[in-house]
XYZ file of C-alpha atoms in Angstrom:
383
model
C 135.537 -100.229 -69.330
C 134.434 -99.001 -65.922
C 134.265 -99.711 -62.212
C 130.672 -100.950 -62.015
C 129.806 -103.127 -59.026
C 126.832 -105.376 -58.427
C 125.607 -105.840 -54.851
C 127.074 -109.350 -54.478
C 130.590 -108.392 -55.597
C 130.546 -105.185 -53.571
C 129.597 -107.178 -50.466
C 132.152 -109.929 -51.090
C 134.963 -107.419 -51.567
C 133.881 -105.172 -48.685
C 133.742 -102.068 -50.887
C 131.811 -99.012 -49.736
C 133.112 -96.237 -52.008
C 131.463 -97.181 -55.286
C 128.770 -95.255 -57.155
C 125.462 -97.150 -57.508
C 124.142 -94.437 -59.858
C 127.104 -94.927 -62.201
C 126.631 -98.695 -62.157
C 122.933 -98.367 -62.980
C 123.613 -95.949 -65.850
C 126.216 -98.286 -67.359
C 123.943 -101.316 -67.124
C 120.973 -99.486 -68.633
C 123.154 -98.180 -71.467
C 124.237 -101.719 -72.291
C 120.658 -102.992 -72.133
C 119.617 -100.280 -74.594
C 122.492 -101.205 -76.911
C 121.403 -104.836 -76.752
C 117.954 -103.803 -78.037
C 119.745 -102.277 -81.041
C 121.470 -105.560 -81.844
C 124.790 -104.865 -80.094
C 126.317 -107.485 -77.779
C 128.017 -105.412 -75.064
C 130.400 -106.718 -72.408
C 130.897 -104.744 -69.203
C 134.548 -104.828 -68.141
C 134.971 -103.686 -64.541
C 137.984 -103.175 -62.308
C 135.825 -104.079 -59.303
C 137.884 -101.728 -57.152
C 137.060 -99.640 -54.127
C 138.259 -98.244 -50.846
C 137.393 -98.806 -47.184
C 138.669 -102.401 -47.198
C 139.949 -102.942 -43.655
C 142.612 -105.545 -44.460
C 144.729 -106.713 -47.356
C 142.729 -109.045 -49.548
C 142.938 -110.442 -53.057
C 140.182 -111.532 -55.406
C 140.382 -113.490 -58.630
C 138.580 -112.561 -61.820
C 134.914 -113.499 -62.035
C 132.029 -113.171 -64.479
C 128.568 -112.173 -63.254
C 125.381 -111.627 -65.217
C 123.001 -108.740 -64.600
C 119.760 -108.975 -66.563
C 121.601 -111.240 -68.972
C 124.511 -108.823 -69.476
C 128.005 -110.273 -68.922
C 129.903 -108.320 -66.271
C 133.582 -109.302 -66.216
C 135.575 -108.391 -63.119
C 139.342 -108.414 -63.451
C 141.501 -109.612 -60.506
C 141.757 -107.180 -57.605
C 143.972 -106.850 -54.565
C 143.833 -104.233 -51.841
C 147.616 -104.277 -51.339
C 148.891 -100.737 -52.110
C 150.895 -100.207 -55.330
C 150.424 -103.852 -56.324
C 146.710 -103.080 -56.572
C 147.158 -100.427 -59.270
C 149.723 -102.515 -61.141
C 147.484 -105.589 -61.162
C 144.483 -103.621 -62.440
C 146.509 -102.018 -65.243
C 148.021 -105.304 -66.415
C 144.741 -107.196 -66.172
C 142.919 -104.577 -68.247
C 145.634 -104.731 -70.922
C 145.361 -108.534 -71.010
C 141.582 -108.459 -71.455
C 141.781 -105.732 -74.105
C 144.233 -107.858 -76.114
C 142.161 -110.995 -75.687
C 138.932 -109.305 -76.741
C 140.634 -107.901 -79.849
C 141.570 -111.432 -80.884
C 137.903 -112.371 -80.551
C 136.807 -109.625 -82.926
C 135.826 -106.860 -80.509
C 136.785 -103.501 -82.010
C 135.007 -100.795 -79.981
C 135.798 -99.743 -76.402
C 133.915 -97.259 -74.236
C 135.931 -95.716 -71.396
C 133.805 -94.527 -68.475
C 135.314 -91.160 -67.552
C 138.955 -90.093 -67.821
C 140.147 -92.629 -65.281
C 143.924 -92.672 -64.887
C 143.912 -96.457 -64.286
C 142.619 -96.897 -67.858
C 145.507 -95.039 -69.497
C 147.756 -98.066 -70.190
C 144.880 -100.014 -71.757
C 143.853 -96.901 -73.731
C 147.337 -96.740 -75.222
C 147.270 -100.462 -76.053
C 143.783 -100.267 -77.548
C 144.947 -97.468 -79.853
C 147.867 -99.600 -81.044
C 145.440 -102.481 -81.652
C 143.239 -100.199 -83.797
C 140.211 -100.173 -81.517
C 137.667 -97.411 -81.942
C 137.843 -95.685 -78.551
C 134.839 -93.811 -77.165
C 135.028 -91.647 -74.052
C 131.929 -91.586 -71.853
C 132.549 -88.295 -70.060
C 130.265 -88.140 -67.022
C 132.201 -85.653 -64.909
C 134.124 -82.580 -65.965
C 137.099 -81.184 -64.130
C 136.308 -79.614 -60.761
C 138.979 -77.055 -59.997
C 140.102 -77.042 -56.375
C 143.219 -75.879 -54.645
C 145.939 -78.420 -55.316
C 149.564 -79.024 -56.095
C 151.012 -77.998 -59.417
C 152.173 -81.576 -60.039
C 148.684 -83.058 -59.636
C 147.199 -80.348 -61.872
C 149.792 -81.147 -64.531
C 148.997 -84.862 -64.313
C 145.280 -84.121 -64.717
C 145.994 -82.083 -67.852
C 148.117 -84.923 -69.211
C 145.250 -87.397 -68.693
C 142.818 -85.042 -70.427
C 145.183 -84.628 -73.354
C 145.741 -88.386 -73.705
C 142.014 -89.126 -73.859
C 141.382 -86.254 -76.255
C 144.081 -87.532 -78.619
C 143.377 -91.260 -78.403
C 139.563 -91.313 -78.360
C 137.566 -91.079 -81.571
C 134.181 -90.029 -80.159
C 132.693 -88.863 -76.881
C 129.429 -89.394 -75.034
C 128.704 -86.449 -72.751
C 126.603 -86.312 -69.581
C 125.518 -82.742 -70.423
C 125.957 -80.191 -73.181
C 128.324 -77.974 -71.151
C 130.928 -80.752 -71.211
C 131.603 -80.124 -74.896
C 133.854 -77.316 -73.624
C 135.820 -79.864 -71.581
C 137.054 -81.964 -74.503
C 138.299 -81.495 -78.037
C 136.950 -84.896 -79.105
C 134.504 -84.773 -81.982
C 131.893 -85.979 -82.779
C 129.976 -85.858 -79.504
C 126.570 -87.039 -78.292
C 124.757 -86.058 -75.098
C 123.470 -89.164 -73.333
C 121.146 -88.748 -70.345
C 120.355 -92.390 -69.674
C 117.875 -95.111 -70.619
C 114.820 -96.072 -68.602
C 113.116 -99.457 -68.988
C 110.439 -99.181 -66.303
C 108.007 -96.312 -65.909
C 105.342 -96.134 -63.221
C 102.157 -95.320 -65.078
C 100.476 -93.839 -62.037
C 102.033 -90.625 -60.797
C 102.190 -90.987 -57.038
C 101.121 -88.216 -54.728
C 99.652 -89.142 -51.358
C 97.707 -86.104 -50.155
C 97.819 -87.369 -46.560
C 101.566 -87.934 -46.148
C 104.084 -86.549 -48.640
C 107.340 -88.505 -48.743
C 110.349 -86.544 -49.983
C 113.387 -88.548 -51.077
C 117.028 -87.511 -51.234
C 119.473 -90.192 -52.367
C 123.022 -90.642 -53.606
C 126.142 -88.888 -52.384
C 125.357 -86.821 -49.293
C 127.687 -83.837 -49.213
C 127.565 -80.066 -49.165
C 128.132 -79.881 -52.931
C 125.187 -82.195 -53.646
C 122.859 -80.089 -51.496
C 122.810 -82.149 -48.298
C 123.588 -79.117 -46.142
C 120.877 -77.153 -47.954
C 118.323 -79.843 -47.144
C 119.495 -80.104 -43.530
C 119.072 -76.329 -43.081
C 115.656 -76.552 -44.727
C 114.444 -79.298 -42.380
C 115.705 -77.392 -39.340
C 113.852 -74.251 -40.426
C 110.698 -76.253 -41.067
C 110.894 -77.914 -37.653
C 111.353 -74.594 -35.863
C 108.334 -73.063 -37.613
C 105.967 -75.758 -36.255
C 103.527 -75.164 -39.130
C 100.553 -77.584 -39.097
C 101.183 -78.916 -42.628
C 104.584 -80.296 -41.584
C 102.923 -83.188 -39.746
C 102.129 -84.626 -43.175
C 105.682 -84.421 -44.557
C 108.291 -87.172 -44.264
C 111.879 -87.059 -45.539
C 113.673 -90.291 -46.427
C 117.450 -90.166 -46.898
C 119.510 -92.868 -48.603
C 123.138 -92.996 -49.690
C 126.483 -92.201 -48.162
C 128.792 -89.250 -47.663
C 130.126 -86.710 -45.233
C 126.644 -85.416 -44.343
C 125.144 -88.778 -43.409
C 125.911 -88.422 -39.677
C 124.299 -84.986 -39.645
C 121.112 -86.455 -41.089
C 121.180 -89.177 -38.435
C 121.400 -86.545 -35.681
C 118.579 -84.598 -37.315
C 116.363 -87.689 -37.411
C 116.850 -88.222 -33.681
C 115.827 -84.700 -32.726
C 113.125 -83.830 -35.270
C 109.478 -84.814 -34.784
C 107.767 -82.799 -37.517
C 108.637 -83.157 -40.283
C 109.616 -86.812 -39.830
C 113.127 -87.728 -40.984
C 114.047 -91.339 -41.800
C 117.697 -92.113 -42.578
C 118.517 -95.405 -44.304
C 122.136 -94.893 -45.316
C 123.515 -97.126 -48.067
C 120.985 -99.663 -49.370
C 121.042 -102.607 -51.748
C 119.390 -102.101 -55.128
C 116.253 -103.970 -54.012
C 115.897 -102.028 -50.766
C 116.460 -98.748 -52.567
C 113.759 -99.651 -55.089
C 111.300 -100.092 -52.213
C 112.099 -96.615 -50.863
C 111.909 -95.081 -54.348
C 108.525 -96.646 -55.070
C 106.868 -95.237 -51.954
C 108.221 -91.710 -52.373
C 106.192 -88.826 -53.813
C 108.831 -86.142 -54.348
C 112.471 -86.470 -55.369
C 114.901 -83.669 -54.559
C 118.090 -83.108 -56.548
C 119.981 -80.231 -54.955
C 123.460 -79.977 -56.450
C 124.174 -76.337 -55.774
C 123.514 -73.670 -58.400
C 126.760 -72.008 -57.330
C 128.576 -75.279 -56.678
C 131.333 -77.093 -58.578
C 128.965 -79.581 -60.236
C 126.491 -77.096 -61.731
C 127.935 -77.396 -65.246
C 130.394 -80.263 -64.953
C 127.939 -83.168 -64.805
C 124.258 -84.055 -65.029
C 122.163 -85.039 -61.982
C 121.030 -88.459 -63.223
C 118.786 -88.846 -60.192
C 116.188 -86.574 -61.821
C 115.743 -89.125 -64.614
C 115.401 -91.958 -62.115
C 112.916 -90.031 -59.970
C 110.718 -89.008 -62.892
C 110.614 -92.552 -64.261
C 109.422 -93.750 -60.845
C 106.578 -91.230 -60.908
C 108.004 -88.692 -58.470
C 107.631 -84.953 -58.727
C 111.076 -83.414 -59.244
C 112.309 -80.514 -57.119
C 115.725 -79.550 -58.436
C 118.269 -76.801 -58.622
C 118.373 -75.140 -62.039
C 121.664 -76.631 -63.219
C 123.138 -78.418 -66.217
C 120.584 -79.541 -68.851
C 117.764 -80.229 -66.371
C 115.457 -77.441 -67.536
C 116.183 -78.279 -71.178
C 114.873 -81.798 -70.597
C 112.038 -81.190 -68.156
C 110.749 -77.738 -69.101
C 107.581 -77.232 -67.043
C 107.771 -80.790 -65.691
C 109.705 -79.928 -62.526
C 109.945 -77.325 -59.763
C 113.223 -75.364 -59.787
C 115.353 -73.659 -57.163
C 117.014 -70.628 -58.710
C 118.978 -69.962 -55.518
C 120.569 -72.260 -52.963
C 118.162 -71.007 -50.344
C 116.214 -73.072 -47.751
C 113.286 -70.623 -47.878
C 112.788 -71.253 -51.595
C 112.790 -75.005 -51.020
C 110.275 -74.647 -48.185
C 107.985 -72.624 -50.462
C 108.086 -75.407 -53.047
C 107.283 -78.075 -50.451
C 104.411 -76.024 -49.039
C 103.063 -75.560 -52.562
C 103.217 -79.330 -53.112
C 101.295 -79.989 -49.905
C 98.579 -77.459 -50.778
C 98.116 -78.162 -54.520
C 97.943 -81.920 -55.225
C 96.103 -81.562 -58.546
C 98.523 -79.045 -60.015
C 101.463 -81.030 -58.708
C 100.051 -84.142 -60.392
C 100.127 -82.391 -63.773
C 103.687 -81.106 -63.269
C 104.927 -84.590 -62.362
C 103.100 -86.126 -65.328
C 104.709 -83.601 -67.676
C 108.137 -84.431 -66.268
C 107.626 -88.143 -66.701
C 106.439 -87.711 -70.287
C 109.571 -85.671 -71.055
C 111.784 -88.468 -69.746
C 109.823 -91.093 -71.685
C 110.473 -89.199 -74.906
C 114.203 -88.735 -74.318
C 115.132 -91.960 -72.495
C 113.055 -94.555 -74.337
C 115.284 -97.679 -74.520
C 114.654 -98.315 -78.213
C 115.322 -94.689 -79.133
C 118.421 -94.494 -76.934
C 119.748 -97.832 -78.142
C 119.394 -96.832 -81.786
C 121.075 -93.454 -81.233
C 123.947 -95.032 -79.317
C 124.401 -97.777 -81.913
C 124.522 -95.267 -84.742
C 126.901 -92.979 -82.896
C 129.321 -95.623 -81.635
C 129.562 -97.455 -84.946
C 129.954 -94.306 -86.987
C 126.629 -93.783 -88.741
C 126.468 -90.185 -87.438
C-alpha cells in the first residue's frame, strides 16, 4: 500500500509532488519478490498536490514490467479527497482478503492508511511496515506533534514486522522483527564510466537545502570564481524538483565554467538517458541535517548500479555498504567537495577502481535473487 505513480498516471492527473525514487524502490522490491515466487500487487492512492482545478479520476489498473499497479479512485476536492481515499483503500483491503491475500506492506507511517490498517488487523492480515523515513523534529504545534505520536503508536501496535531503510531507524519503532532493506537492482552497467575529457557530475531528486542543493550551489559558485583550468572539463547536470531548482536555473545562466545544465523533473526514460551519460553521482544530504540518520539516500545505490563514482556525505548506512567504494564528505563544506572533484579530474585510474569497488558492493547487497529471497523469508515469517 503506497502512493506510487507511473509517468502516464502522473501526467493524466497533473500531479507534480510525487517521489519517483519511492516509486522505483517499490517497483523493484515487487520485482524481486516475484523472483522468489511471490505474486505482489501494488495498491496506490495515486494522489498528489499541485492540481490546478478540481478533478476526479476513477480507479484504474496499470502494468509496469508485468506488475499489476492498482490505483484507487481519486478526487482533488478537499476533504472529500481524503474520505474517498480512505474508503476506497478499505474496500480493496476487504476484497483482497476474500481472494486469499493475507499480507500487507504499508509504505511509511502514512496517516491516510490508518483506517485500512485498523481494518486489516481485524481481518487478520499480517501487516508489515516499510519505514523509509523517520520522524524529523521541527517546530510545530502541540496538537500536530500529538497526532504524529498517535500514528507512530498505531503502526507499532498493529504491524507485525518492519522493513527499515537504515539501521538507525530501529530506534524509531518498537516493531520486531526488523530487516534493513536498501533496494534491489536489476541492471548493472558492466563498464564503469569515466570520461577523462569531460566529467559529468549528476545531482538528482529533491532539490532543497536539507538534501545538499545549497551546498552544491555554493560549491559551483566557488569553482566558477576560481577560474581553474581543469573546470573547463567539468559539467554538472541537475534533475528533479524542489525549492532550490530556480537557484540552479539562475546559476546555469550565469556560469560558463564549470558548465551547469538544469533539466528539472524528467520522465523515467529521459532520466535514464541523463544517468547513463554521467560519470559522478553526488548525494549530499547534510551530515548535520535532519535526514542524516532518519532515512537512507537511495540515490547512491542507483548511481553505483549505473557505473557512477559516488561522492556522498558520510550519513546513515552509506559507509557500511560502500566501504572504500565511494568518496565521502565528513563536513558540509564546499571546499571539501571541490577537493574531491579535483581529485577525480586528476586521477582517472584510481577513481576507476573506487567506482568499481562501489558497484561490486551494491551487486553483493542488492542482487535481485538475494533480495527477493530475504524479503520472502522475512515477510512470510521464516526469519
